[in-house]
N, CA, C and O of each residue as an XYZ file, in Angstrom:
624
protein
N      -5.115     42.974    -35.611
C      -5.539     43.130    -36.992
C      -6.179     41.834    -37.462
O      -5.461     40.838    -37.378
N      -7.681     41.643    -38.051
C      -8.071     40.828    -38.574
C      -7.060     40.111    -39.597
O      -6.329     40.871    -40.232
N      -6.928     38.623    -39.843
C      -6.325     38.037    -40.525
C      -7.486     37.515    -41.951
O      -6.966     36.850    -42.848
N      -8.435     37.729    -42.021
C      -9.357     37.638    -42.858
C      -9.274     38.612    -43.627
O      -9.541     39.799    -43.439
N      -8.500     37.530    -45.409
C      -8.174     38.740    -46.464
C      -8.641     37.464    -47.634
O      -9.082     36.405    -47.189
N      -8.524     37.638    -48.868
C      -8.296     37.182    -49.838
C      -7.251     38.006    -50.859
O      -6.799     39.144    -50.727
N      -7.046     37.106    -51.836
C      -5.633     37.467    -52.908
C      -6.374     37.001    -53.713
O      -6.989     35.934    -53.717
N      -6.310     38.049    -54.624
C      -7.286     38.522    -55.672
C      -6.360     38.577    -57.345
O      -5.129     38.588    -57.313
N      -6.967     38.601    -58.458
C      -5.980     39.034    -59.381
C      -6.524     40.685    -59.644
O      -7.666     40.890    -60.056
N      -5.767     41.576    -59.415
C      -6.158     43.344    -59.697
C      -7.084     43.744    -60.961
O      -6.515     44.272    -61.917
N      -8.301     43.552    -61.014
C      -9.232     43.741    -61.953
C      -9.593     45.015    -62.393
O     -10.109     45.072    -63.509
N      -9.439     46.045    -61.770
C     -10.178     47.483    -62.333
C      -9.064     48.306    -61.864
O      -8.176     47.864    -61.135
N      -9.123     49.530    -62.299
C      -7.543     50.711    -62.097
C      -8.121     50.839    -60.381
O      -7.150     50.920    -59.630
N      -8.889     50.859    -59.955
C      -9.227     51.063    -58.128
C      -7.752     49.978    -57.688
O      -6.674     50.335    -57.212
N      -8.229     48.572    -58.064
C      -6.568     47.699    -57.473
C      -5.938     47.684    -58.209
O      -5.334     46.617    -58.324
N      -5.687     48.501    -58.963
C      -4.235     48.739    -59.854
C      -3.707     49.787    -58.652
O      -2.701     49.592    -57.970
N      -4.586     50.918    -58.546
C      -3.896     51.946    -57.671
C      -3.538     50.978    -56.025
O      -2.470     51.122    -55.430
N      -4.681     50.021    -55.519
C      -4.492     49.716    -54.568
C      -2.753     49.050    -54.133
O      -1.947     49.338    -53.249
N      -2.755     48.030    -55.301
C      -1.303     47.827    -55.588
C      -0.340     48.572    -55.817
O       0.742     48.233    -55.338
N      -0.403     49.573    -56.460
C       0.810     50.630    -56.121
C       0.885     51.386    -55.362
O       1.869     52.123    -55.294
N      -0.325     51.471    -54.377
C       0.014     52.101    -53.061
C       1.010     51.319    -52.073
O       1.834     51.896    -51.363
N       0.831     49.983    -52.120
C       1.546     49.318    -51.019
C       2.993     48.928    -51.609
O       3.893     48.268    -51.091
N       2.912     49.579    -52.913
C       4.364     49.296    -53.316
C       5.123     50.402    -53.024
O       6.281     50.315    -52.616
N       4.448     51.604    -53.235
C       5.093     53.306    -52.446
C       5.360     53.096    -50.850
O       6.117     53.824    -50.208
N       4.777     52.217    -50.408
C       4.875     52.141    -48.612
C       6.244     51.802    -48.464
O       7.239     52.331    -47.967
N       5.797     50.075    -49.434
C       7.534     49.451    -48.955
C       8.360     49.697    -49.555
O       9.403     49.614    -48.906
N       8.512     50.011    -50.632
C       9.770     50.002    -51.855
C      10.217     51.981    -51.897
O      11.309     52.536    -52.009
N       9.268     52.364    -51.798
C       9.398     53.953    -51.870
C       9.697     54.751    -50.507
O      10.664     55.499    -50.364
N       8.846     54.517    -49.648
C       9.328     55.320    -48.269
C       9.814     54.244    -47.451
O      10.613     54.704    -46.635
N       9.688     53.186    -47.348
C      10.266     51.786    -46.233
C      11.821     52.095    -47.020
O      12.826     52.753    -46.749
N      11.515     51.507    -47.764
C      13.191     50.989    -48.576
C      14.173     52.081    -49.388
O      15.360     52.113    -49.712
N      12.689     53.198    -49.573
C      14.314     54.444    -50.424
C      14.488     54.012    -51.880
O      15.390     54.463    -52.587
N      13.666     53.199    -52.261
C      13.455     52.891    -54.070
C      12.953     54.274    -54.559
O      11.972     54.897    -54.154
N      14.350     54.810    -56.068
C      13.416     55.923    -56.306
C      12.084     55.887    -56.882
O      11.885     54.831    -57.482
N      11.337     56.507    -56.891
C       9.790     56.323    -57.557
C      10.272     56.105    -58.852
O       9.556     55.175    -59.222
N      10.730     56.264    -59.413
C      10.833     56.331    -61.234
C      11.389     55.277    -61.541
O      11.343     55.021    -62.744
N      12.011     54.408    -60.769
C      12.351     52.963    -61.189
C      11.407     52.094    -60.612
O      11.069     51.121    -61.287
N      10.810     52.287    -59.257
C       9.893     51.659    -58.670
C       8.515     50.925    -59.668
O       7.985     49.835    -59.454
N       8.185     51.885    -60.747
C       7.120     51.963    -61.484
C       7.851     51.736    -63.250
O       8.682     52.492    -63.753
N       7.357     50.721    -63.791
C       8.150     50.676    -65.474
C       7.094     50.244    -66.110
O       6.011     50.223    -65.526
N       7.191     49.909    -67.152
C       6.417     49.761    -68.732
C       5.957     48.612    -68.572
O       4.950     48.447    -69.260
N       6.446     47.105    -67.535
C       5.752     46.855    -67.455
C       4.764     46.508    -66.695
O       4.042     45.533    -66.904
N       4.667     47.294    -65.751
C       3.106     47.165    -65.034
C       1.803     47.776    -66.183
O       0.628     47.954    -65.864
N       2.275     47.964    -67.252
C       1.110     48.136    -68.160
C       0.045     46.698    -68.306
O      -1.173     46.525    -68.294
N       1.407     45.715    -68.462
C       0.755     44.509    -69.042
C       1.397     42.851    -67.887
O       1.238     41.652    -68.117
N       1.988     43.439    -66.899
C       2.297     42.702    -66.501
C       0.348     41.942    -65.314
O      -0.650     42.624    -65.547
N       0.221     41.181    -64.678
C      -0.996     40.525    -63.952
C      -0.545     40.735    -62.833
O       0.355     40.060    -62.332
N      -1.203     41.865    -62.194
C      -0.852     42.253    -60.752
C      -1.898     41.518    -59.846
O      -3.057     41.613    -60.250
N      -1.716     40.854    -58.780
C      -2.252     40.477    -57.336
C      -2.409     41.182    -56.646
O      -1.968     42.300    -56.914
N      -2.814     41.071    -55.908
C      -3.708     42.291    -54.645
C      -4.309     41.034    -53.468
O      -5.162     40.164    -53.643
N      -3.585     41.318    -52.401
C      -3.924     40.829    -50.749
C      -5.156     42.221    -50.128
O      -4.868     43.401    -49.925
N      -6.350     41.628    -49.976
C      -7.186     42.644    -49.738
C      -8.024     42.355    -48.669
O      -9.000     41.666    -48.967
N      -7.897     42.748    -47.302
C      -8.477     42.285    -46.224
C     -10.172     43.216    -46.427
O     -10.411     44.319    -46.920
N     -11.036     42.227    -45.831
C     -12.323     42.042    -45.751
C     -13.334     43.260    -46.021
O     -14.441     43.303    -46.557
N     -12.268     44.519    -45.263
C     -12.775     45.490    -45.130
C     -12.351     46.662    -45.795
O     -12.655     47.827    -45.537
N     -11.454     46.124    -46.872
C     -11.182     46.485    -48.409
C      -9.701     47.111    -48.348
O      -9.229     47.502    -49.415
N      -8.777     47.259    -46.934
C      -7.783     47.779    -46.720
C      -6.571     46.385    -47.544
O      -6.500     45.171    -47.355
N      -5.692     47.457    -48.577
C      -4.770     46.676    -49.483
C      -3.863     46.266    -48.478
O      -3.639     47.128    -47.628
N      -3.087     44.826    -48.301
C      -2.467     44.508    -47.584
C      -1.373     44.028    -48.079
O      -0.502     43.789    -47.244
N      -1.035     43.723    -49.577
C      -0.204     42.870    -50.105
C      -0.107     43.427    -51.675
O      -1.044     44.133    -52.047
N       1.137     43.108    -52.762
C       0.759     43.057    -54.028
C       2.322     42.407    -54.466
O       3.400     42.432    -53.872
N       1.808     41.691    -56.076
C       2.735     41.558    -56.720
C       2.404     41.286    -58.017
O       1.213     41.262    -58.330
N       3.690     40.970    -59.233
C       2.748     41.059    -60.159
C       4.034     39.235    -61.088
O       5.032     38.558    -60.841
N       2.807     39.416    -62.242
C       3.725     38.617    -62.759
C       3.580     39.271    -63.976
O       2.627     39.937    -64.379
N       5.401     38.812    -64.906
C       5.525     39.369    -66.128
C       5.707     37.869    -67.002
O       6.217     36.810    -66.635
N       5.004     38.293    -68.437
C       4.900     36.953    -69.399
C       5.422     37.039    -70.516
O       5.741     38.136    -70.975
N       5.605     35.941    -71.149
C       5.961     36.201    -72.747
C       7.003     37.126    -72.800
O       7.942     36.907    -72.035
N       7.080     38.382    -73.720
C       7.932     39.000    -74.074
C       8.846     39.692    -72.971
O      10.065     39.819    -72.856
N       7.782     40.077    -72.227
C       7.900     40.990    -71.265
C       8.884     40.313    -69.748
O       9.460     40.984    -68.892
N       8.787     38.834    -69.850
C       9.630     38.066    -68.622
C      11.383     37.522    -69.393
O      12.269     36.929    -68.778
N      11.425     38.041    -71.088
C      11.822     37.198    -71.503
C      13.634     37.864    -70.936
O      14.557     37.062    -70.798
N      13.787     39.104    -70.732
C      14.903     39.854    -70.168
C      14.776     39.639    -68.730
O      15.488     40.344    -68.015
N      14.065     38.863    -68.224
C      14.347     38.723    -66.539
C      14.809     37.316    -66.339
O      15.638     37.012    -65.481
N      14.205     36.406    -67.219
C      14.505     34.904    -67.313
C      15.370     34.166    -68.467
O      15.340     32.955    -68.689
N      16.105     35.077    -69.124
C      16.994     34.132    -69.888
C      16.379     33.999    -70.915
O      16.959     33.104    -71.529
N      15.253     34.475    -71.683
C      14.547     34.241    -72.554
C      13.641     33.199    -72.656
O      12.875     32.928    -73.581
N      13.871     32.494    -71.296
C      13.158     31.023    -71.675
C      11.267     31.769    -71.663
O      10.724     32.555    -70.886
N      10.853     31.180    -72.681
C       9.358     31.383    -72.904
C       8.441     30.663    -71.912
O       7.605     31.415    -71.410
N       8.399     29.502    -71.542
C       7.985     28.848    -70.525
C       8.067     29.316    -68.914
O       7.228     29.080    -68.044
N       9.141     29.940    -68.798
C       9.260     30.964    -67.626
C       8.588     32.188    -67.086
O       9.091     33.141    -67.681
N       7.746     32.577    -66.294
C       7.463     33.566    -66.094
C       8.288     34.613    -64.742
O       8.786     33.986    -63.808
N       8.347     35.619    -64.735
C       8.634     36.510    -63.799
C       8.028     37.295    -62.773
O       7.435     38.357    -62.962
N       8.228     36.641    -61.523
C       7.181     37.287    -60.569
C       8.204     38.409    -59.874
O       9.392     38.319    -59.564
N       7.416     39.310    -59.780
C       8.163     40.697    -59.118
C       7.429     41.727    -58.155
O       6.203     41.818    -58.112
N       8.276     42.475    -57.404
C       7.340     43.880    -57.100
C       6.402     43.378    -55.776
O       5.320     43.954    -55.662
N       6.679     42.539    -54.959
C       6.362     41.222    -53.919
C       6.357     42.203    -52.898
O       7.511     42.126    -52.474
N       5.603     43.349    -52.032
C       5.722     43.793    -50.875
C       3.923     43.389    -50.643
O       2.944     43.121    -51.340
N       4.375     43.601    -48.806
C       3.691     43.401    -47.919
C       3.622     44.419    -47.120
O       4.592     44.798    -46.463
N       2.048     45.178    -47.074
C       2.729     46.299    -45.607
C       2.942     45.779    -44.749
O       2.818     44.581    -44.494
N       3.494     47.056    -43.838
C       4.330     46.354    -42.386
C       3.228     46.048    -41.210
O       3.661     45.516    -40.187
N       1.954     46.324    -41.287
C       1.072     45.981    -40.670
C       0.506     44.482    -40.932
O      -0.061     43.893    -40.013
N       0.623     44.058    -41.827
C      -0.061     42.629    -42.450
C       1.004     41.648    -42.193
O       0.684     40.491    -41.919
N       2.474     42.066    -42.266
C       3.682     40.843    -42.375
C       3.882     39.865    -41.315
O       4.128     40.404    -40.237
N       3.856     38.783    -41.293
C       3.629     37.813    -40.880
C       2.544     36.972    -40.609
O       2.636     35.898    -40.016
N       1.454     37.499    -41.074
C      -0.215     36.573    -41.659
C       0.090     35.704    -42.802
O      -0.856     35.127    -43.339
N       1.355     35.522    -43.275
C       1.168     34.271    -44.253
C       0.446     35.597    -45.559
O      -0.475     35.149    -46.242
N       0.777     36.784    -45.786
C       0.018     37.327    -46.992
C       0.793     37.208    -47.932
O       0.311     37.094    -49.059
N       2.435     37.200    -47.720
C       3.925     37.047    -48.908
C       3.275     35.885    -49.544
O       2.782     35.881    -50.672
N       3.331     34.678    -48.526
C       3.146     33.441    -49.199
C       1.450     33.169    -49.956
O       1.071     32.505    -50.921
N       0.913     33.842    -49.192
C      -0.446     33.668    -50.394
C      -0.074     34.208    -51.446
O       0.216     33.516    -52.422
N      -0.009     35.449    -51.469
C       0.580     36.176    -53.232
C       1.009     35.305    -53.987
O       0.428     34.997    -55.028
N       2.719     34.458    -53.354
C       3.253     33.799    -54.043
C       2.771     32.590    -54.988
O       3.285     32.427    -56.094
N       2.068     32.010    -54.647
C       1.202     30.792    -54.544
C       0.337     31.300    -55.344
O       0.103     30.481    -56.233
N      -0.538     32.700    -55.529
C      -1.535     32.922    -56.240
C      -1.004     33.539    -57.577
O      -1.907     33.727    -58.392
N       0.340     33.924    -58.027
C       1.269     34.523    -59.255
C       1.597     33.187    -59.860
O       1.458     32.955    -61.061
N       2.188     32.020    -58.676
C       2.048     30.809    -59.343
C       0.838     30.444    -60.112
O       0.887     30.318    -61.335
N      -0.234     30.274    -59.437
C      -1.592     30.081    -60.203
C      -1.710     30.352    -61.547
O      -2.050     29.662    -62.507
N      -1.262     31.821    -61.386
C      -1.742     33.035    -62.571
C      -0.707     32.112    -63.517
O      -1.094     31.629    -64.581
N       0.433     31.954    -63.086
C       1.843     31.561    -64.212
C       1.202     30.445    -64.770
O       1.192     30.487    -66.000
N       0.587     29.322    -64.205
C      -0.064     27.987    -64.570
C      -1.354     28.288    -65.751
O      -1.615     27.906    -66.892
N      -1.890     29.098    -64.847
C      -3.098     29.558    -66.259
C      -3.011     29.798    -67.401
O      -3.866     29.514    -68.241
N      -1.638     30.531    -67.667
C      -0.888     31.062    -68.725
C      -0.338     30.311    -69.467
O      -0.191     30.569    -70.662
N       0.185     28.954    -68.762
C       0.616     27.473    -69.258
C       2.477     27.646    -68.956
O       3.262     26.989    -69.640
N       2.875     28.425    -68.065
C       4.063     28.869    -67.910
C       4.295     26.863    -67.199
O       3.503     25.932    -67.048
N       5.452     26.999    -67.014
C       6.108     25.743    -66.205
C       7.100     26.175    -65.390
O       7.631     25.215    -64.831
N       7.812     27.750    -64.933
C       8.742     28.033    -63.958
C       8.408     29.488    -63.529
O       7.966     30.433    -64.182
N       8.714     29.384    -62.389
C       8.400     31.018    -62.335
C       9.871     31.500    -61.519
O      10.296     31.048    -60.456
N      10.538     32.659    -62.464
C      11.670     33.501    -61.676
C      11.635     34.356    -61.335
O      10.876     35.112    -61.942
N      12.520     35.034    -59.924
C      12.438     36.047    -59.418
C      13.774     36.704    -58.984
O      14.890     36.186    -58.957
N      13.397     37.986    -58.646
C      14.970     38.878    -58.116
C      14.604     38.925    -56.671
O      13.685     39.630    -56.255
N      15.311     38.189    -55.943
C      15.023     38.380    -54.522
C      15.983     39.565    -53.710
O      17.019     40.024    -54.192
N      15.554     39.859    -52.710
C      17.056     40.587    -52.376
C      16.687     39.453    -51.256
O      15.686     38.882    -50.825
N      18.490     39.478    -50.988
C      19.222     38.964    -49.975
C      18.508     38.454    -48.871
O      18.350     37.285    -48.521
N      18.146     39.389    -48.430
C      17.514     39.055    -46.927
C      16.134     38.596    -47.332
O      15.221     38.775    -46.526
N      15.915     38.093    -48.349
C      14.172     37.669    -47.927
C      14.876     36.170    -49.080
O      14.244     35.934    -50.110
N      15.932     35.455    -48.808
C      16.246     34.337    -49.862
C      15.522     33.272    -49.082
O      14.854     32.409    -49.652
N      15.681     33.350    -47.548
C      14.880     32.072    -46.834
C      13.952     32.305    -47.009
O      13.423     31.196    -46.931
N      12.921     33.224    -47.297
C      11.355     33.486    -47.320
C      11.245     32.252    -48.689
O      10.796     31.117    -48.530
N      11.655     32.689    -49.722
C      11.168     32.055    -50.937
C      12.119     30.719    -51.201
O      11.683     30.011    -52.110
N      13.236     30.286    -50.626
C      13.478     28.941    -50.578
C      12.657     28.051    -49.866
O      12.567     26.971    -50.450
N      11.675     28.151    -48.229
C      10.947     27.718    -47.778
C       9.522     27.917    -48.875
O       8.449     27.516    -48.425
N       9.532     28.336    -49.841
C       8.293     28.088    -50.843
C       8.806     27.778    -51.635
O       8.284     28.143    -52.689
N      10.332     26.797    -51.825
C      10.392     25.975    -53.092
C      11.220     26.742    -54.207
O      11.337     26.325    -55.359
N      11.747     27.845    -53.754
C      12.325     28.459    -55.147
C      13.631     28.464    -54.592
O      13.703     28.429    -53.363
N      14.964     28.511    -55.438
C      16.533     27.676    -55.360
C      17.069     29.157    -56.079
O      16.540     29.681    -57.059
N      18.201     29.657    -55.362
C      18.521     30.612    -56.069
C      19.364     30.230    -56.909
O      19.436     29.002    -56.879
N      20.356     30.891    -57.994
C      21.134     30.640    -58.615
C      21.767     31.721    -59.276
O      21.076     32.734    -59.380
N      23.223     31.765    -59.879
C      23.946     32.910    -60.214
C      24.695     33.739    -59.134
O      24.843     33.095    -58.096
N      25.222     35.033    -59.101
C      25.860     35.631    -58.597
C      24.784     36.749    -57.445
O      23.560     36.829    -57.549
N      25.436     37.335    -56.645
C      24.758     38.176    -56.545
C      25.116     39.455    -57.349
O      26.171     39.736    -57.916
N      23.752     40.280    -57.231
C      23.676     41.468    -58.095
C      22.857     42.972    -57.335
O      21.735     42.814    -56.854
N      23.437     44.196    -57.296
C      22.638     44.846    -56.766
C      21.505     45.635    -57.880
O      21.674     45.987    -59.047
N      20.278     45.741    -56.961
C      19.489     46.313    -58.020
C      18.326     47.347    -56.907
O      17.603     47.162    -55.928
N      18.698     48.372    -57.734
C      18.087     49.392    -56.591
C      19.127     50.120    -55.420
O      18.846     50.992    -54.598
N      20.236     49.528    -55.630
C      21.024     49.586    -54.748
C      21.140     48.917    -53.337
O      21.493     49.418    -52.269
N      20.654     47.351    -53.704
C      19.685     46.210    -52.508
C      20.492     45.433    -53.300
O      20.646     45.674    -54.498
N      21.161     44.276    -52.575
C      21.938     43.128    -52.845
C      20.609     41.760    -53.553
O      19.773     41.209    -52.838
N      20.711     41.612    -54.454
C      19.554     39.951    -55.095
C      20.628     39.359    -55.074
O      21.805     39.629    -54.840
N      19.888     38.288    -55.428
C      19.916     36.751    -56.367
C      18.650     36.650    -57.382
O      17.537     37.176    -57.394
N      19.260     35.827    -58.139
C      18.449     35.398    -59.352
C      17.520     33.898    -58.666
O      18.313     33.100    -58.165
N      16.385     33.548    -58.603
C      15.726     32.495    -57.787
C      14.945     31.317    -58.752
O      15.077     31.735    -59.902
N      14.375     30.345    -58.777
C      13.519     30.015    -60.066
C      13.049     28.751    -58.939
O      13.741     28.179    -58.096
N      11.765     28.591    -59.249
C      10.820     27.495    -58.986
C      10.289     26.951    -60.298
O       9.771     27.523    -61.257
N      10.571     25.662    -60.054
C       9.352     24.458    -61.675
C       8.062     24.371    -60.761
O       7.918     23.867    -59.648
N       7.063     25.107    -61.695
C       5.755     24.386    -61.373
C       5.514     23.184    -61.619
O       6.084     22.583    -62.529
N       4.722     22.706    -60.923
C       4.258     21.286    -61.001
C       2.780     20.952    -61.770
O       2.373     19.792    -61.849
């Protein structure tokens, strides 16, 4: 598989859908997320990413939530943003596409003038996002019926 993609911010409903296709792959038939929680109020307004290899096949998505909308995922802190909804198909995983996303929601969080970005990791992907700098903290919690942690990175 070509490794030649870019990570994009989702501009028109074409990568809006592209992004929720690869979220039905992993979260819906990979993982057994029901569809009706998979999808909420705010992907209306949340800034979705899109990993989109060359030849226009979606490879990646995630999104970030701001302001009001991050303020029940992060403690209320306003300066915080919430990155979520982080799959990769299983064809693309291990090209480094997780960590571009990540890096490019950071961006988005910086543009916004955010200074932290938090996340719900589950369990098994805590080394993925501690090797990019984010420290978990709190208890664990299941959500989806998938074991998290609560995670947070300071932008720089």
């Amino acid at each position: 598989m070509p490794s030649s993609y870019v990570v994009r911010e989702a501009v028109d409903p074409a990568d809006r859908e592209a992004c929720f296709a690869v979220r039905k792959d992993v979260f819906v038939v990979e993982q057994r997320v029901p569809q009706e929680i998979e999808y909420d109020r705010y992907d209306a307004t949340a800034v979705h990413l899109l990993a989109i290899r060359a030849d226009g096949l979606p490879l990646g998505t995630g999104r970030l939530l701001h302001g009001a909308d991050a303020a029940g995922k992060t403690g209320g802190e306003s300066g915080v943003g919430s990155l979520g909804r982080l799959a990769v198909s299983k064809a693309a995983r291990g090209l480094g596409v997780g960590a571009a996303l990540v890096r490019a929601i950071e961006e988005a969080a910086r543009a916004r003038g955010l200074t932290a970005v938090d996340l719900h990791a589950q369990t098994q992907a805590l080394g993925f996002y501690e090797r990019l700098g984010y420290a978990a903290y709190g208890p664990e919690f299941p959500d989806a019926g998938i074991p998290h942690r609560a995670m947070r990175r300071t932008l720089q």
